[in-house]
Short mmCIF file of C-alpha atoms and ligand atoms in Angstrom, two decimals:
data_model
loop_
_atom_site.label_atom_id
_atom_site.label_comp_id
_atom_site.label_asym_id
_atom_site.label_seq_id
_atom_site.Cartn_x
_atom_site.Cartn_y
_atom_site.Cartn_z
CA UNK A 238 92.75 78.21 119.66
CA UNK A 239 90.19 78.65 116.90
CA UNK A 240 91.36 81.03 114.20
CA UNK A 241 89.69 84.41 114.19
CA UNK A 242 88.88 86.35 111.07
CA UNK A 243 87.55 89.88 110.60
CA UNK A 244 85.85 90.37 107.24
CA UNK A 245 84.70 93.77 105.99
CA UNK A 246 82.13 94.27 103.25
CA UNK A 247 81.86 97.71 101.63
CA UNK A 248 78.80 99.65 100.52
CA UNK A 249 78.56 98.18 97.03
CA UNK A 250 78.64 94.63 98.45
CA UNK A 251 75.63 95.24 100.71
CA UNK A 252 73.70 97.62 98.43
CA UNK A 253 70.37 95.72 98.47
CA UNK A 254 68.60 92.74 100.06
CA UNK A 255 69.82 90.27 97.43
CA UNK A 256 73.45 91.39 97.90
CA UNK A 257 73.09 91.13 101.67
CA UNK A 258 71.82 87.58 101.23
CA UNK A 259 74.84 86.80 99.06
CA UNK A 260 77.20 88.17 101.72
CA UNK A 261 75.35 86.11 104.34
CA UNK A 262 75.95 82.95 102.29
CA UNK A 263 79.63 83.85 101.94
CA UNK A 264 79.90 84.35 105.68
CA UNK A 265 78.07 81.08 106.31
CA UNK A 266 80.51 79.19 104.04
CA UNK A 267 83.49 80.75 105.77
CA UNK A 268 82.18 79.92 109.22
CA UNK A 269 81.66 76.31 108.13
CA UNK A 270 85.46 76.13 107.73
CA UNK A 271 85.63 76.45 111.51
CA UNK A 272 86.73 79.96 112.44
CA UNK A 273 85.39 82.67 114.70
CA UNK A 274 84.03 85.43 112.50
CA UNK A 275 83.51 89.14 112.97
CA UNK A 276 81.94 90.89 110.00
CA UNK A 277 82.22 94.67 109.62
CA UNK A 278 79.75 96.29 107.25
CA UNK A 279 79.48 99.68 105.54
CA UNK A 280 76.27 101.54 104.81
CA UNK A 281 74.22 100.17 101.90
CA UNK A 282 75.19 101.59 98.49
CA UNK A 283 75.11 105.39 98.48
CA UNK A 284 73.36 105.71 101.85
CA UNK A 285 76.10 107.88 103.40
CA UNK A 286 76.00 110.32 100.46
CA UNK A 287 72.21 110.42 100.65
CA UNK A 288 72.26 111.16 104.38
CA UNK A 289 74.86 113.89 103.81
CA UNK A 290 72.65 115.33 101.06
CA UNK A 291 69.72 115.47 103.48
CA UNK A 292 71.85 117.20 106.11
CA UNK A 293 73.01 119.78 103.57
CA UNK A 294 69.44 120.58 102.62
CA UNK A 295 68.96 121.75 106.20
CA UNK A 296 72.35 123.26 106.97
CA UNK A 297 75.27 124.51 104.85
CA UNK A 298 77.64 123.73 107.72
CA UNK A 299 75.95 121.02 109.81
CA UNK A 300 76.85 120.63 113.49
CA UNK A 301 79.33 117.75 113.49
CA UNK A 302 77.80 116.00 116.50
CA UNK A 303 74.42 115.77 114.79
CA UNK A 304 76.11 114.70 111.57
CA UNK A 305 77.60 111.76 113.44
CA UNK A 306 74.23 110.83 114.94
CA UNK A 307 72.89 110.81 111.38
CA UNK A 308 75.73 109.14 109.46
CA UNK A 309 76.24 106.34 112.00
CA UNK A 310 72.69 105.14 111.17
CA UNK A 311 73.75 104.00 107.69
CA UNK A 312 76.00 101.24 109.01
CA UNK A 313 73.45 100.24 111.67
CA UNK A 314 70.91 99.45 108.95
CA UNK A 315 73.39 97.11 107.24
CA UNK A 316 74.46 95.37 110.46
CA UNK A 317 70.89 94.57 111.53
CA UNK A 318 69.87 93.34 108.07
CA UNK A 319 72.94 91.13 107.67
CA UNK A 320 72.35 89.62 111.10
CA UNK A 321 68.74 88.85 110.10
CA UNK A 322 69.90 87.30 106.81
CA UNK A 323 72.36 85.07 108.67
CA UNK A 324 69.84 83.95 111.26
CA UNK A 325 67.45 83.16 108.41
CA UNK A 326 70.14 80.76 107.11
CA UNK A 327 70.33 79.17 110.55
CA UNK A 328 73.63 80.85 111.47
CA UNK A 329 73.63 82.29 115.01
CA UNK A 330 74.53 85.97 114.73
CA UNK A 331 74.31 89.21 116.65
CA UNK A 332 74.88 92.79 115.53
CA UNK A 333 76.68 95.49 117.51
CA UNK A 334 77.13 99.21 116.95
CA UNK A 335 80.63 100.66 117.16
CA UNK A 336 79.95 101.66 120.72
CA UNK A 337 78.72 98.18 121.73
CA UNK A 338 81.82 96.75 120.05
CA UNK A 339 84.02 98.79 122.38
CA UNK A 340 85.51 101.05 119.70
CA UNK A 341 86.64 104.09 121.67
CA UNK A 342 87.63 107.21 119.74
CA UNK A 343 88.76 110.74 120.45
CA UNK A 344 86.16 113.51 120.50
CA UNK A 345 86.73 114.75 116.97
CA UNK A 346 83.29 114.41 115.35
CA UNK A 347 83.07 113.33 111.69
CA UNK A 348 86.75 112.38 111.57
CA UNK A 349 87.44 110.68 114.87
CA UNK A 350 90.50 108.52 115.52
CA UNK A 351 90.24 105.20 117.30
CA UNK A 352 92.22 105.40 120.53
CA UNK A 353 91.34 102.04 122.07
CA UNK A 354 89.32 98.90 121.35
CA UNK A 355 87.72 96.98 124.23
CA UNK A 356 85.91 94.14 122.46
CA UNK A 357 84.49 92.46 125.58
CA UNK A 358 81.01 91.90 124.15
CA UNK A 359 82.40 90.65 120.85
CA UNK A 360 84.60 88.07 122.57
CA UNK A 361 81.67 86.98 124.71
CA UNK A 362 79.39 86.53 121.67
CA UNK A 363 82.11 84.68 119.73
CA UNK A 364 82.44 82.39 122.73
CA UNK A 365 78.72 81.63 122.39
CA UNK A 366 79.31 80.49 118.82
CA UNK A 367 77.81 83.57 117.20
CA UNK A 368 78.97 85.45 114.15
CA UNK A 369 79.35 89.06 115.25
CA UNK A 370 78.27 91.77 112.82
CA UNK A 371 79.74 95.20 113.55
CA UNK A 372 78.60 98.56 112.16
CA UNK A 373 81.70 100.04 110.57
CA UNK A 374 82.82 103.68 110.44
CA UNK A 375 81.81 104.54 114.00
CA UNK A 376 82.78 104.52 117.63
CA UNK A 377 82.07 106.25 120.87
CA UNK A 378 84.10 108.91 122.64
CA UNK A 379 85.04 108.82 126.32
CA UNK A 380 82.26 111.33 126.92
CA UNK A 381 79.84 108.74 125.46
CA UNK A 382 79.17 110.62 122.23
CA UNK A 383 78.71 108.70 118.99
CA UNK A 384 81.49 109.51 116.52
CA UNK A 385 82.30 108.58 112.91
CA UNK A 386 85.75 107.93 111.52
CA UNK A 387 85.82 109.91 108.25
CA UNK A 388 84.80 108.70 104.78
CA UNK A 389 85.86 105.16 104.03
CA UNK A 390 86.27 104.56 107.76
CA UNK A 391 84.77 101.05 107.87
CA UNK A 392 88.14 99.77 106.66
CA UNK A 393 89.66 101.32 109.78
CA UNK A 394 87.04 99.66 112.00
CA UNK A 395 87.98 96.29 110.50
CA UNK A 396 91.72 96.72 110.96
CA UNK A 397 91.36 98.02 114.52
CA UNK A 398 89.13 95.08 115.46
CA UNK A 399 91.50 92.59 113.83
CA UNK A 400 94.35 94.07 115.85
CA UNK A 401 92.39 93.92 119.10
CA UNK A 402 91.17 90.37 118.48
CA UNK A 403 94.40 88.93 117.08
CA UNK A 404 92.49 88.11 113.90
CA UNK A 405 93.21 88.00 110.18
CA UNK A 406 91.81 90.96 108.28
CA UNK A 407 90.00 90.58 104.94
CA UNK A 408 88.54 93.61 103.17
CA UNK A 409 86.04 92.80 100.42
CA UNK A 410 84.92 95.19 97.70
CA UNK A 411 83.84 95.13 94.05
CA UNK A 412 87.41 94.73 92.74
CA UNK A 413 89.78 91.77 93.17
CA UNK A 414 92.36 93.73 95.16
CA UNK A 415 94.48 96.79 94.52
CA UNK A 416 95.40 97.54 90.92
CA UNK A 417 98.14 99.64 89.37
CA UNK A 418 95.39 102.22 88.68
CA UNK A 419 91.63 102.47 89.14
CA UNK A 420 90.37 99.86 86.64
CA UNK A 421 87.47 102.20 85.85
CA UNK A 422 89.96 104.79 84.57
CA UNK A 423 92.68 102.51 83.17
CA UNK A 424 91.08 99.27 81.90
CA UNK A 425 94.49 97.60 81.38
CA UNK A 426 95.51 98.21 85.03
CA UNK A 427 97.26 95.24 86.63
CA UNK A 428 96.36 93.65 89.91
CA UNK A 429 99.16 93.80 92.46
CA UNK A 430 99.78 90.60 94.45
CA UNK A 431 101.30 92.62 97.25
CA UNK A 432 102.09 96.19 98.22
CA UNK A 433 103.98 97.57 101.19
CA UNK A 434 102.06 99.45 103.89
CA UNK A 435 103.89 102.62 102.85
CA UNK A 436 102.97 102.28 99.17
CA UNK A 437 99.34 101.57 99.99
CA UNK A 438 99.17 104.49 102.38
CA UNK A 439 100.46 106.83 99.67
CA UNK A 440 98.01 105.42 97.09
CA UNK A 441 95.09 105.76 99.50
CA UNK A 442 95.90 109.32 100.55
CA UNK A 443 96.37 110.32 96.91
CA UNK A 444 92.86 109.19 95.96
CA UNK A 445 92.78 105.38 95.43
CA UNK A 446 89.73 104.80 97.57
CA UNK A 447 89.91 101.00 97.41
CA UNK A 448 91.41 101.13 100.94
CA UNK A 449 91.32 103.88 103.53
CA UNK A 450 94.65 105.54 104.37
CA UNK A 451 94.08 105.54 108.12
CA UNK A 452 93.20 101.83 108.02
CA UNK A 453 96.54 101.11 106.37
CA UNK A 454 98.33 103.24 108.94
CA UNK A 455 96.69 101.22 111.72
CA UNK A 456 97.63 97.94 110.06
CA UNK A 457 101.20 99.10 109.73
CA UNK A 458 101.39 100.10 113.39
CA UNK A 459 99.84 96.83 114.53
CA UNK A 460 101.79 94.72 112.02
CA UNK A 461 98.61 93.26 110.51
CA UNK A 462 98.52 92.07 106.91
CA UNK A 463 95.43 93.33 105.07
CA UNK A 464 93.97 91.04 102.42
CA UNK A 465 92.06 93.12 99.86
CA UNK A 466 89.65 90.75 98.09
CA UNK A 467 86.62 90.68 95.82
CA UNK A 468 83.13 89.94 97.13
CA UNK A 469 82.16 88.47 93.78
CA UNK A 470 85.09 86.41 92.45
CA UNK A 471 87.38 83.96 94.21
CA UNK A 472 90.66 85.68 93.28
CA UNK A 473 93.89 85.96 95.23
CA UNK A 474 93.42 89.69 95.88
CA UNK A 475 96.25 91.85 97.19
CA UNK A 476 98.24 91.55 100.40
CA UNK A 477 99.19 94.79 102.09
CA UNK A 478 102.14 93.88 104.24
CA UNK A 479 105.50 94.91 105.61
CA UNK A 480 107.50 93.60 102.72
CA UNK A 481 110.72 95.03 101.36
CA UNK A 482 109.15 96.42 98.23
CA UNK A 483 110.85 96.26 94.85
CA UNK A 484 111.82 99.55 93.25
CA UNK A 485 109.75 101.45 90.69
CA UNK A 486 106.22 102.75 90.13
CA UNK A 487 103.54 100.40 91.52
CA UNK A 488 100.47 102.51 90.87
CA UNK A 489 99.08 105.74 89.46
CA UNK A 490 96.12 107.49 91.00
CA UNK A 491 94.25 110.76 90.67
CA UNK A 492 92.28 112.96 93.07
CA UNK A 493 89.79 115.59 91.99
CA UNK A 494 87.95 116.10 95.26
CA UNK A 495 90.34 118.66 96.61
CA UNK A 496 91.11 122.33 96.80
CA UNK A 497 94.51 123.80 96.23
CA UNK A 498 95.17 126.78 98.49
CA UNK A 499 97.70 129.03 96.87
CA UNK A 500 99.30 130.82 99.80
CA UNK A 501 101.52 133.77 98.94
CA UNK A 502 102.26 134.83 102.53
CA UNK A 503 101.33 133.87 106.09
CA UNK A 504 101.59 130.11 105.61
CA UNK A 505 101.82 129.43 109.36
CA UNK A 506 98.60 131.42 109.96
CA UNK A 507 96.79 129.56 107.20
CA UNK A 508 97.86 126.19 108.63
CA UNK A 509 96.73 127.28 112.11
CA UNK A 510 93.38 128.45 110.67
CA UNK A 511 92.81 125.03 109.06
CA UNK A 512 93.86 123.24 112.23
CA UNK A 513 91.37 125.22 114.34
CA UNK A 514 88.63 124.03 112.00
CA UNK A 515 89.92 120.43 112.03
CA UNK A 516 90.65 120.60 108.28
CA UNK A 517 93.52 118.25 107.49
CA UNK A 518 95.69 119.11 104.49
CA UNK A 519 97.20 116.21 102.61
CA UNK A 520 100.42 117.83 101.49
CA UNK A 521 102.29 121.03 101.05
CA UNK A 522 104.01 121.78 97.75
CA UNK A 523 106.33 124.54 96.67
CA UNK A 524 105.60 126.48 93.51
CA UNK A 525 107.01 129.78 92.20
CA UNK A 526 105.96 132.60 94.54
CA UNK A 527 103.53 130.55 96.63
CA UNK A 528 103.00 127.47 98.77
CA UNK A 529 100.30 125.05 97.61
CA UNK A 530 98.31 123.45 100.42
CA UNK A 531 96.31 120.43 99.20
CA UNK A 532 93.03 120.09 101.09
CA UNK A 533 91.05 116.88 100.45
CA UNK A 534 87.33 117.62 100.55
CA UNK A 535 85.80 114.25 101.47
CA UNK A 536 85.72 115.09 105.18
CA UNK A 537 84.99 118.82 104.82
CA UNK A 538 81.28 119.17 105.55
CA UNK A 539 80.77 122.92 105.14
CA UNK A 540 82.89 123.66 102.05
CA UNK A 541 81.20 126.94 101.04
CA UNK A 542 81.49 128.31 104.58
CA UNK A 543 85.17 127.29 104.76
CA UNK A 544 86.00 128.83 101.40
CA UNK A 545 84.29 132.10 102.34
CA UNK A 546 86.04 132.21 105.74
CA UNK A 547 89.46 131.58 104.17
CA UNK A 548 89.03 134.27 101.52
CA UNK A 549 87.72 136.75 104.08
CA UNK A 550 90.52 136.15 106.60
CA UNK A 551 93.47 135.97 104.15
CA UNK A 552 92.28 138.38 101.47
CA UNK A 553 95.05 139.03 98.93
CA UNK A 554 97.51 136.56 100.48
CA UNK A 555 95.65 133.40 99.48
CA UNK A 556 93.61 132.04 96.59
CA UNK A 557 91.36 128.97 96.79
CA UNK A 558 91.74 127.13 93.50
CA UNK A 559 88.74 124.91 92.87
CA UNK A 560 89.54 123.55 89.43
CA UNK A 561 92.78 121.67 90.09
CA UNK A 562 93.44 118.05 90.95
CA UNK A 563 96.42 115.76 91.43
CA UNK A 564 97.89 112.79 89.63
CA UNK A 565 100.23 110.72 91.77
CA UNK A 566 102.66 107.94 90.88
CA UNK A 567 103.32 105.70 93.89
CA UNK A 568 106.18 103.29 94.33
CA UNK A 569 109.53 102.91 95.99
CA UNK A 570 112.76 104.75 95.25
CA UNK A 571 111.08 107.22 92.90
CA UNK A 572 113.54 109.98 93.73
CA UNK A 573 116.61 107.83 93.18
CA UNK A 574 116.98 109.62 89.86
CA UNK A 575 114.86 112.23 88.13
CA UNK A 576 113.69 109.83 85.42
CA UNK A 577 110.17 109.57 86.85
CA UNK A 578 109.79 113.33 87.35
CA UNK A 579 111.15 114.08 83.90
CA UNK A 580 108.91 111.54 82.18
CA UNK A 581 105.84 112.81 84.04
CA UNK A 582 106.56 116.44 83.15
CA UNK A 583 107.05 115.44 79.51
CA UNK A 584 103.70 113.62 79.50
CA UNK A 585 101.91 116.58 81.08
CA UNK A 586 103.45 118.92 78.49
CA UNK A 587 102.47 116.59 75.64
CA UNK A 588 98.85 116.72 76.85
CA UNK A 589 98.96 120.50 77.17
CA UNK A 590 98.30 120.19 80.92
CA UNK A 591 99.93 123.09 82.81
CA UNK A 592 101.62 121.82 86.01
CA UNK A 593 100.75 124.18 88.89
CA UNK A 594 103.11 122.39 91.31
CA UNK A 595 104.77 119.08 92.02
CA UNK A 596 106.27 117.09 94.88
CA UNK A 597 108.70 114.19 94.75
CA UNK A 598 109.70 111.83 97.56
CA UNK A 599 111.01 108.29 97.60
CA UNK A 600 107.41 107.00 97.71
CA UNK A 601 105.48 109.34 95.43
CA UNK A 602 105.50 111.89 92.66
CA UNK A 603 102.52 114.25 92.57
CA UNK A 604 101.63 116.70 89.81
CA UNK A 605 98.97 119.38 90.34
CA UNK A 606 97.08 119.93 87.07
CA UNK A 607 93.65 121.20 85.93
CA UNK A 608 90.96 118.61 86.66
CA UNK A 609 90.02 118.11 83.02
CA UNK A 610 93.43 116.50 82.39
CA UNK A 611 93.37 114.01 85.28
CA UNK A 612 92.01 111.01 83.37
CA UNK A 613 94.24 111.38 80.31
CA UNK A 614 97.35 112.07 82.39
CA UNK A 615 96.66 109.05 84.63
CA UNK A 616 96.37 106.83 81.54
CA UNK A 617 99.51 108.26 80.01
CA UNK A 618 101.65 107.92 83.13
CA UNK A 619 100.34 104.39 83.62
CA UNK A 620 101.33 103.48 80.06
CA UNK A 621 104.80 104.97 80.57
CA UNK A 622 105.65 103.59 84.00
CA UNK A 623 103.57 100.41 84.35
CA UNK A 624 103.06 99.43 80.72
P1 LIG B 945 83.74 99.74 99.21
O1 LIG B 945 82.39 100.33 98.92
O2 LIG B 945 83.75 98.25 99.20
O3 LIG B 945 84.43 100.34 100.39
P2 LIG B 945 85.13 101.48 97.43
O4 LIG B 945 84.16 101.98 96.40
O5 LIG B 945 85.47 102.37 98.57
O6 LIG B 945 84.63 100.07 97.94
O7 LIG B 945 86.50 101.04 96.73
C1 LIG B 945 86.46 100.20 95.59
C2 LIG B 945 86.63 101.04 94.33
O8 LIG B 945 87.90 101.69 94.38
C3 LIG B 945 86.68 100.26 93.05
O9 LIG B 945 85.39 100.08 92.51
C4 LIG B 945 87.58 101.08 92.13
O10 LIG B 945 86.86 101.79 91.15
C5 LIG B 945 88.22 102.09 93.07
N1 LIG B 945 89.68 102.16 92.94
C6 LIG B 945 90.40 103.32 92.88
N2 LIG B 945 91.69 103.07 92.73
C7 LIG B 945 91.85 101.72 92.71
C8 LIG B 945 92.97 100.86 92.60
N3 LIG B 945 94.21 101.33 92.48
N4 LIG B 945 92.75 99.53 92.62
C9 LIG B 945 91.50 99.03 92.74
N5 LIG B 945 90.39 99.80 92.85
C10 LIG B 945 90.55 101.15 92.84
N1 LIG B 946 79.75 104.58 104.80
C1 LIG B 946 80.95 105.36 104.99
C2 LIG B 946 81.33 106.06 103.70
O1 LIG B 946 80.60 105.98 102.73
C3 LIG B 946 82.09 104.54 105.52
C4 LIG B 946 82.59 103.44 104.63
O2 LIG B 946 81.91 103.06 103.68
O3 LIG B 946 83.65 102.90 104.92
O4 LIG B 946 82.32 106.74 103.66
MG1 LIG B 947 85.61 102.08 100.77
#
């Protein structure tokens, strides 16, 4: 049987017509090697942010169904243009939306989960010798509503399609794989040849947006190796796979797009309140006299309304802290001794960064600190633990 490959190109790789043409040539070259190709694309450049900005000009808390109708358009623009670029090169191609690709999700607008993939039309088109271009980040619910998968969700589209098609999965972006820290923050960061699913999932949920956490979770469940590669250079990238990882810190990452809810009493009620509004906390930390609930903001579309509702409902028992962020060391066996925790606390103290809370498991150490210290603390912890 001909090998099947799913390739995914992110927003920066398809940001303008020239870049789309470059991706088309890359796809053409790959197809010439004799495989069946499905190409998942993200919205061009900052399109999703721009669409969100438009929505927010009209509504502080936009109806999620309409948000999905809007945001799903970004990826449709890319899919149609890439298909045109390929056909211009003489490569037979056809574009499909998430719905046409058979990506079925639950009903949860703006952060839907894929529940099933029925790629009948994709298989048919591949059989006709076409390259299939799929709009990432979207699906359709059983009630035939268009849904989107949460920010960074095109990675998840790619992994889910690879699983359904029995294909290899290659995710291309502007970096040659996953590094020990964001190379924009830590220039001496090292590229990792491989990371375990668990390590990558921790890195992604703690803010390393190079891969989407849910995509990694899907890959882990389906047993699919993800190859994270560069669109621009022919490097070896990083394999995300089920390997028995070596011990130690593999990466350091920071997250500033979050709120820390300091909950002094009524934790169960606060968690229920968030759940009713489909707000998904990332973690729960203990700190003296309070629980800290970390709420990532990238999929919260009415932040002011949420903050006001929380303060109103839990007056006195809860404070929303807007100026904190997290720095997270990810690896394996980090709680085998307290060396990592101790070193991290020493570095925070040396920077004068007050630690509002911390959590330590085998896979990660997280410190909650004021946002202004995130960059310097990331660099310092990287120097200490990665070198
Ligand atoms: P795409 O648009 O292709 O989906 P993203 O912008 O989502 O790409 O992800 C790529 C970016 O992730 C890089 O430009 C880099 O700045 C950032 N990044 C954050 N942490 C890491 C890391 N540990 N390794 C590599 N890149 C990282
Ligand atoms: N375009 C969406 C986003 O910006 C999805 C993605 O790029 O994966 O989050
Ligand atoms: Mg991305």
